[in-house]
Coordinates of C-alpha atoms in Angstrom, one line a residue:
M1 CA -0.1 -0.1 0.0
G2 CA 1.4 3.5 -1.3
I3 CA 0.6 7.3 0.2
R4 CA -3.0 7.2 -0.5
L5 CA -4.8 10.6 -2.1
Y6 CA -7.8 11.1 -1.4
D7 CA -11.0 12.4 -4.2
E8 CA -13.8 14.3 -3.3
R9 CA -15.9 12.0 -2.2
P10 CA -16.9 13.1 1.5
E11 CA -17.8 9.0 2.1
A12 CA -14.1 8.4 1.4
L13 CA -13.2 10.8 4.7
L14 CA -15.9 8.2 6.5
E15 CA -14.6 4.9 5.3
A16 CA -11.0 6.6 7.1
M17 CA -12.2 7.4 10.0
L18 CA -14.1 3.9 10.5
L19 CA -11.0 2.3 9.7
I20 CA -9.0 4.1 12.2
R21 CA -11.5 3.5 15.2
A22 CA -11.8 -0.4 13.9
Y23 CA -7.9 -0.4 14.3
E24 CA -7.0 1.4 17.6
E25 CA -10.4 -0.8 19.1
K26 CA -8.6 -3.6 18.4
A27 CA -4.9 -2.9 19.2
A28 CA -6.7 -2.4 22.9
A29 CA -8.5 -5.1 22.9
L30 CA -5.5 -7.4 21.7
Q31 CA -3.6 -5.7 25.0
A32 CA -6.7 -6.7 27.6
E33 CA -7.2 -9.6 26.0
S34 CA -3.8 -10.9 25.4
G35 CA -1.2 -8.6 27.1
T36 CA -0.4 -7.4 23.4
P37 CA 2.2 -4.3 24.1
G38 CA 0.0 -1.1 25.1
T39 CA 0.0 2.0 23.5
C40 CA -1.7 5.5 23.1
T41 CA -5.1 5.4 21.1
A42 CA -6.4 8.6 19.4
V43 CA -10.5 6.9 19.7
G44 CA -12.7 10.4 19.2
Q45 CA -10.0 12.6 17.1
E46 CA -10.1 10.5 13.6
A47 CA -11.4 13.7 12.0
A48 CA -8.9 15.8 13.2
A49 CA -6.2 12.9 11.7
V50 CA -8.6 12.4 8.5
G51 CA -9.2 15.7 7.5
V52 CA -5.5 17.5 7.4
V53 CA -3.9 13.8 5.9
A54 CA -6.9 13.7 2.8
A55 CA -5.4 18.1 2.1
L56 CA -2.2 16.3 1.3
G57 CA -0.6 16.6 -1.8
A58 CA 2.1 13.3 -2.6
D59 CA 4.9 15.3 -1.9
E60 CA 3.8 17.0 2.0
L61 CA 6.5 14.6 4.7
I62 CA 4.3 14.0 8.0
L63 CA 6.1 14.1 11.8
T64 CA 4.1 12.7 13.9
N65 CA 3.6 11.8 17.7
H66 CA 2.8 8.9 20.1
R67 CA -0.1 9.7 18.7
S68 CA 0.0 8.4 15.5
A69 CA -2.0 5.4 13.8
G70 CA -3.9 7.7 13.0
H71 CA -2.2 10.0 10.0
L72 CA -1.1 7.0 9.5
L73 CA -3.6 4.8 8.5
A74 CA -5.3 8.1 6.8
R75 CA -2.5 8.1 5.0
G76 CA -2.7 4.7 2.9
A77 CA -0.7 2.6 5.8
D78 CA -1.4 -1.1 6.0
P79 CA -3.2 -1.9 9.0
G80 CA -1.4 -5.2 9.1
R81 CA 2.4 -3.9 9.3
L82 CA 1.1 -1.4 11.5
L83 CA -0.3 -4.0 13.9
A84 CA 2.3 -6.2 13.4
E85 CA 5.2 -3.4 13.8
V86 CA 3.2 -2.6 17.4
M87 CA 2.9 -6.4 18.2
G88 CA 6.9 -6.3 17.7
R89 CA 6.6 -9.0 14.5
R90 CA 9.2 -9.0 11.7
G91 CA 6.6 -7.7 9.2
G92 CA 5.8 -4.7 10.2
Y93 CA 7.3 -1.3 9.1
C94 CA 10.3 -0.7 11.3
K95 CA 10.7 -5.0 10.8
G96 CA 8.7 -4.9 15.0
K97 CA 11.5 -2.7 16.4
S98 CA 9.9 0.3 16.5
G99 CA 6.5 -0.7 18.1
S100 CA 3.8 1.9 18.3
L101 CA 5.9 5.0 19.5
H102 CA 8.4 5.4 16.6
V103 CA 6.5 4.3 13.4
S104 CA 8.5 5.7 10.2
A105 CA 7.4 4.5 6.5
R106 CA 9.4 6.0 5.0
E107 CA 7.1 5.4 1.1
L108 CA 4.3 7.0 3.0
G109 CA 6.5 10.1 4.2
V110 CA 6.0 10.1 7.4
V111 CA 9.7 10.3 8.5
L112 CA 9.6 9.6 11.8
T113 CA 7.4 9.3 15.5
S114 CA 8.5 11.0 18.3
T115 CA 7.6 9.6 21.6
I116 CA 9.8 12.2 23.3
V117 CA 6.7 15.5 24.0
G118 CA 6.8 18.3 21.4
G119 CA 10.0 16.3 20.2
E120 CA 8.4 16.4 16.3
L121 CA 8.5 20.3 16.4
A122 CA 11.7 20.6 16.6
L123 CA 12.7 18.2 14.2
A124 CA 10.0 19.1 11.8
T125 CA 11.9 22.8 11.8
G126 CA 14.7 20.7 11.0
V127 CA 13.6 19.0 8.3
A128 CA 11.4 22.3 6.8
L129 CA 15.1 23.7 6.2
A130 CA 16.3 21.0 4.5
Q131 CA 13.3 21.2 2.1
K132 CA 13.7 24.5 1.2
Q133 CA 17.9 24.3 1.1
L134 CA 17.2 21.3 -1.6
R135 CA 13.9 22.9 -3.6
R136 CA 11.9 20.3 -3.0
P137 CA 8.2 20.5 -3.5
G138 CA 6.0 19.9 -0.7
A139 CA 5.1 21.0 3.0
V140 CA 6.3 19.4 6.7
V141 CA 2.8 18.5 8.3
C142 CA 3.9 18.4 12.0
F143 CA 1.0 16.5 14.2
F144 CA 1.1 17.2 18.3
G145 CA -0.4 17.9 21.3
D146 CA -1.5 20.7 23.6
G147 CA 0.5 19.2 25.9
A148 CA 3.4 19.8 23.8
A149 CA 2.3 23.2 23.5
C150 CA 3.4 24.4 26.9
E151 CA 6.5 23.1 25.8
G152 CA 10.0 25.0 25.1
R153 CA 10.8 23.8 22.1
F154 CA 7.0 24.9 21.1
H155 CA 7.6 27.9 21.4
E156 CA 12.2 27.9 19.8
S157 CA 10.7 26.4 17.0
L158 CA 7.5 28.5 15.9
N159 CA 10.1 31.0 16.2
L160 CA 12.9 29.9 14.0
A161 CA 10.4 28.7 11.4
A162 CA 9.0 32.0 11.0
L163 CA 12.5 33.4 11.3
W164 CA 13.9 31.1 8.3
G165 CA 10.8 31.3 6.3
L166 CA 10.2 27.0 6.5
P167 CA 7.4 25.4 4.7
V168 CA 5.7 24.0 8.2
L169 CA 2.1 23.3 8.4
Y170 CA 1.9 22.9 11.9
V171 CA -1.1 21.0 13.4
C172 CA -2.1 21.1 16.8
E173 CA -4.7 18.6 18.0
N174 CA -5.9 20.0 21.4
N175 CA -7.8 17.0 23.3
E176 CA -8.4 18.6 25.8
W177 CA -5.5 16.0 27.9
Q178 CA -2.1 15.9 28.7
A179 CA -1.7 12.4 29.8
F180 CA -2.9 12.5 33.1
V181 CA -3.2 16.2 33.3
H182 CA -6.1 18.4 31.7
R183 CA -5.5 21.3 29.8
R184 CA -6.4 23.9 32.1
E185 CA -4.3 22.5 34.4
T186 CA -1.5 23.7 32.7
M187 CA -2.7 26.6 30.8
L188 CA -5.0 30.0 31.3
A189 CA -5.2 30.5 27.2
E190 CA -8.6 28.6 26.1
G191 CA -6.3 27.8 23.1
I192 CA -3.7 28.0 21.7
A193 CA -3.3 28.8 18.1
G194 CA -3.1 32.9 18.9
W195 CA 0.4 31.6 20.5
A196 CA 1.6 31.7 17.1
G197 CA 0.4 35.2 16.0
N198 CA 3.4 36.4 17.9
Y199 CA 5.5 35.0 16.1
G200 CA 3.6 36.2 12.5
I201 CA 3.0 33.0 11.9
D202 CA -0.4 32.7 10.5
H203 CA -3.0 30.6 12.2
A204 CA -6.4 29.0 12.4
T205 CA -8.9 27.6 14.6
V206 CA -11.2 24.6 13.8
D207 CA -13.6 21.8 14.9
G208 CA -11.2 19.0 15.1
N209 CA -14.2 16.6 15.4
D210 CA -16.0 18.1 11.8
V211 CA -14.0 16.5 9.6
E212 CA -15.2 18.5 6.0
Q213 CA -14.5 21.5 8.0
V214 CA -10.6 20.1 8.8
R215 CA -10.5 19.3 5.4
A216 CA -11.2 22.3 3.9
V217 CA -9.2 24.8 6.4
A218 CA -6.3 22.5 6.3
A219 CA -6.3 22.5 2.4
A220 CA -6.8 26.8 2.6
A221 CA -3.7 26.9 4.9
L222 CA -1.8 24.1 2.8
E223 CA -2.1 26.7 -0.2
S224 CA -0.9 29.2 2.2
V225 CA 1.9 27.4 2.7
R226 CA 3.5 26.6 -0.7
G227 CA 2.6 29.6 -2.2
R228 CA 4.1 32.1 0.2
G229 CA 6.5 29.5 2.3
R230 CA 6.1 30.2 5.1
P231 CA 4.7 28.2 8.6
F232 CA 0.6 28.1 9.3
L233 CA -0.7 26.9 12.8
L234 CA -4.2 24.6 12.8
E235 CA -5.7 23.8 15.9
A236 CA -8.4 21.2 15.8
R237 CA -10.7 21.5 18.9
T238 CA -11.1 17.7 19.8
Y239 CA -11.4 14.6 22.4
R240 CA -9.4 11.9 23.3
L241 CA -12.6 9.5 24.2
R242 CA -10.2 6.7 25.6
G243 CA -7.5 6.8 28.5
H244 CA -3.7 8.2 27.4
F245 CA -2.5 5.0 27.2
E246 CA -3.6 1.3 27.4
P247 CA -4.7 -0.4 29.5
D248 CA -6.4 3.0 31.0
D249 CA -10.0 3.4 33.1
Q250 CA -9.7 7.3 33.2
A251 CA -11.2 7.4 36.2
Y252 CA -9.3 10.6 36.8
V253 CA -11.7 12.2 34.0
D254 CA -14.7 14.2 35.3
T255 CA -17.8 12.0 33.7
D256 CA -19.7 14.8 32.0
E257 CA -17.1 15.8 30.2
L258 CA -16.3 12.6 28.5
A259 CA -20.7 12.2 27.9
A260 CA -20.7 15.4 26.5
W261 CA -17.9 14.6 24.1
R262 CA -19.0 11.3 23.1
A263 CA -22.5 13.4 22.3
R264 CA -20.2 14.8 19.8
D265 CA -18.1 12.0 18.5
P266 CA -16.8 12.5 15.1
L267 CA -18.4 9.1 13.1
P268 CA -21.8 8.9 14.3
R269 CA -21.6 13.4 12.9
M270 CA -20.2 12.1 10.1
E271 CA -22.7 9.0 9.1
A272 CA -26.2 11.5 10.0
R273 CA -24.6 14.2 7.7
L274 CA -24.0 11.4 4.7
L275 CA -27.6 10.1 5.4
A276 CA -29.1 13.6 5.7
S277 CA -27.6 14.8 2.2
G278 CA -29.1 11.1 0.8
R279 CA -24.9 10.5 0.0
C280 CA -25.7 7.1 1.5
D281 CA -28.5 5.1 2.8
A282 CA -28.2 2.7 6.1
G283 CA -27.8 -0.7 3.9
A284 CA -24.1 1.4 2.5
I285 CA -22.8 2.6 5.9
T286 CA -23.3 -0.8 7.0
A287 CA -21.8 -2.7 4.2
M288 CA -18.6 -0.1 5.1
K289 CA -18.5 -1.5 8.4
A290 CA -18.2 -4.6 7.2
A291 CA -15.2 -3.8 4.8
V292 CA -12.9 -2.4 7.3
A293 CA -13.8 -4.9 9.8
A294 CA -12.6 -7.3 7.5
Q295 CA -9.7 -5.4 7.2
V296 CA -8.8 -5.4 10.5
A297 CA -9.6 -9.1 11.2
A298 CA -7.1 -9.5 8.1
A299 CA -4.4 -7.1 9.5
H300 CA -4.7 -9.4 13.3
A301 CA -4.0 -12.4 11.4
F302 CA -1.2 -10.8 9.3
A303 CA 0.8 -9.7 12.2
I304 CA 0.0 -13.0 14.4
D305 CA 1.7 -15.2 11.1
S306 CA 4.7 -12.9 10.7
P307 CA 7.9 -14.0 12.8
Y308 CA 9.4 -12.0 15.2
P309 CA 13.2 -10.9 14.4
A310 CA 15.8 -13.2 14.8
L311 CA 18.3 -12.4 17.3
E312 CA 21.3 -12.0 14.7
E313 CA 18.9 -8.5 13.6
L314 CA 18.9 -7.0 17.2
T315 CA 22.1 -4.9 16.3
T316 CA 20.5 -3.9 12.6
D317 CA 19.3 -0.7 11.4
V318 CA 21.3 0.8 14.8
Y319 CA 23.2 3.7 13.4
A320 CA 26.2 3.4 16.7

């Protein structure tokens, strides 16, 4: 499977979100059932991932964070290879050596996944500088969370990107929670997009649970980045519906807040919109869900059949 490029069909956006949800729920279930290595899911944030990735061209590069499965799958990652990677199998994107927290997929333009909070912000600056100096087309897209926006490297990275005129689209998936700490415990501002203005960087805030709105605003932002060769910050306001890291009972989460955000779940929201518009009927959506379930089942079978790396591979692919 290679880079996925999206057409204008809104049902393609729903299909991508359904795949991400099914994949992440399967990964969480495997952890609970059999002790498969845990992972940081982004259940509830699918619209932010799909909306941005659907706006990308083939030349764009991606740097992402520890909640990376949605970005990878939206970009066209093979769910079997991705699950094999999480399970430490040789058939994974990095031969089982990265787990879920350090995946890179060169063929998809996914440069890296950083488990260091905000680590991808500093690295995106370097990648964008290389793109500019080598006169390569396409923007660099950097996904991070609101927790990373509280790190010093956020400000350092934006300052240099503005100063050097780098083609970076910064995407903050503001999901209200920074591991086990609520956003309101770490910042006074209600959002972070405005912070970019201090560096002369254009910015926008979007409903991160509306996939079509995210795609439209991301497309406009990318047009600005490509045309002007300057950074842009897009803040997608969303919410993760599962805990920080599997397993996690979310005992620290306010139940009323969680219920309010469940009512804004981006998947049934998009389903309802497609039904109301006549783009899809109930049978088509049911068939789409069945196809996605079969795809995830096949992915699990592939991962299980993939062997573990041999002992002699312990020091291969290691720089030093």
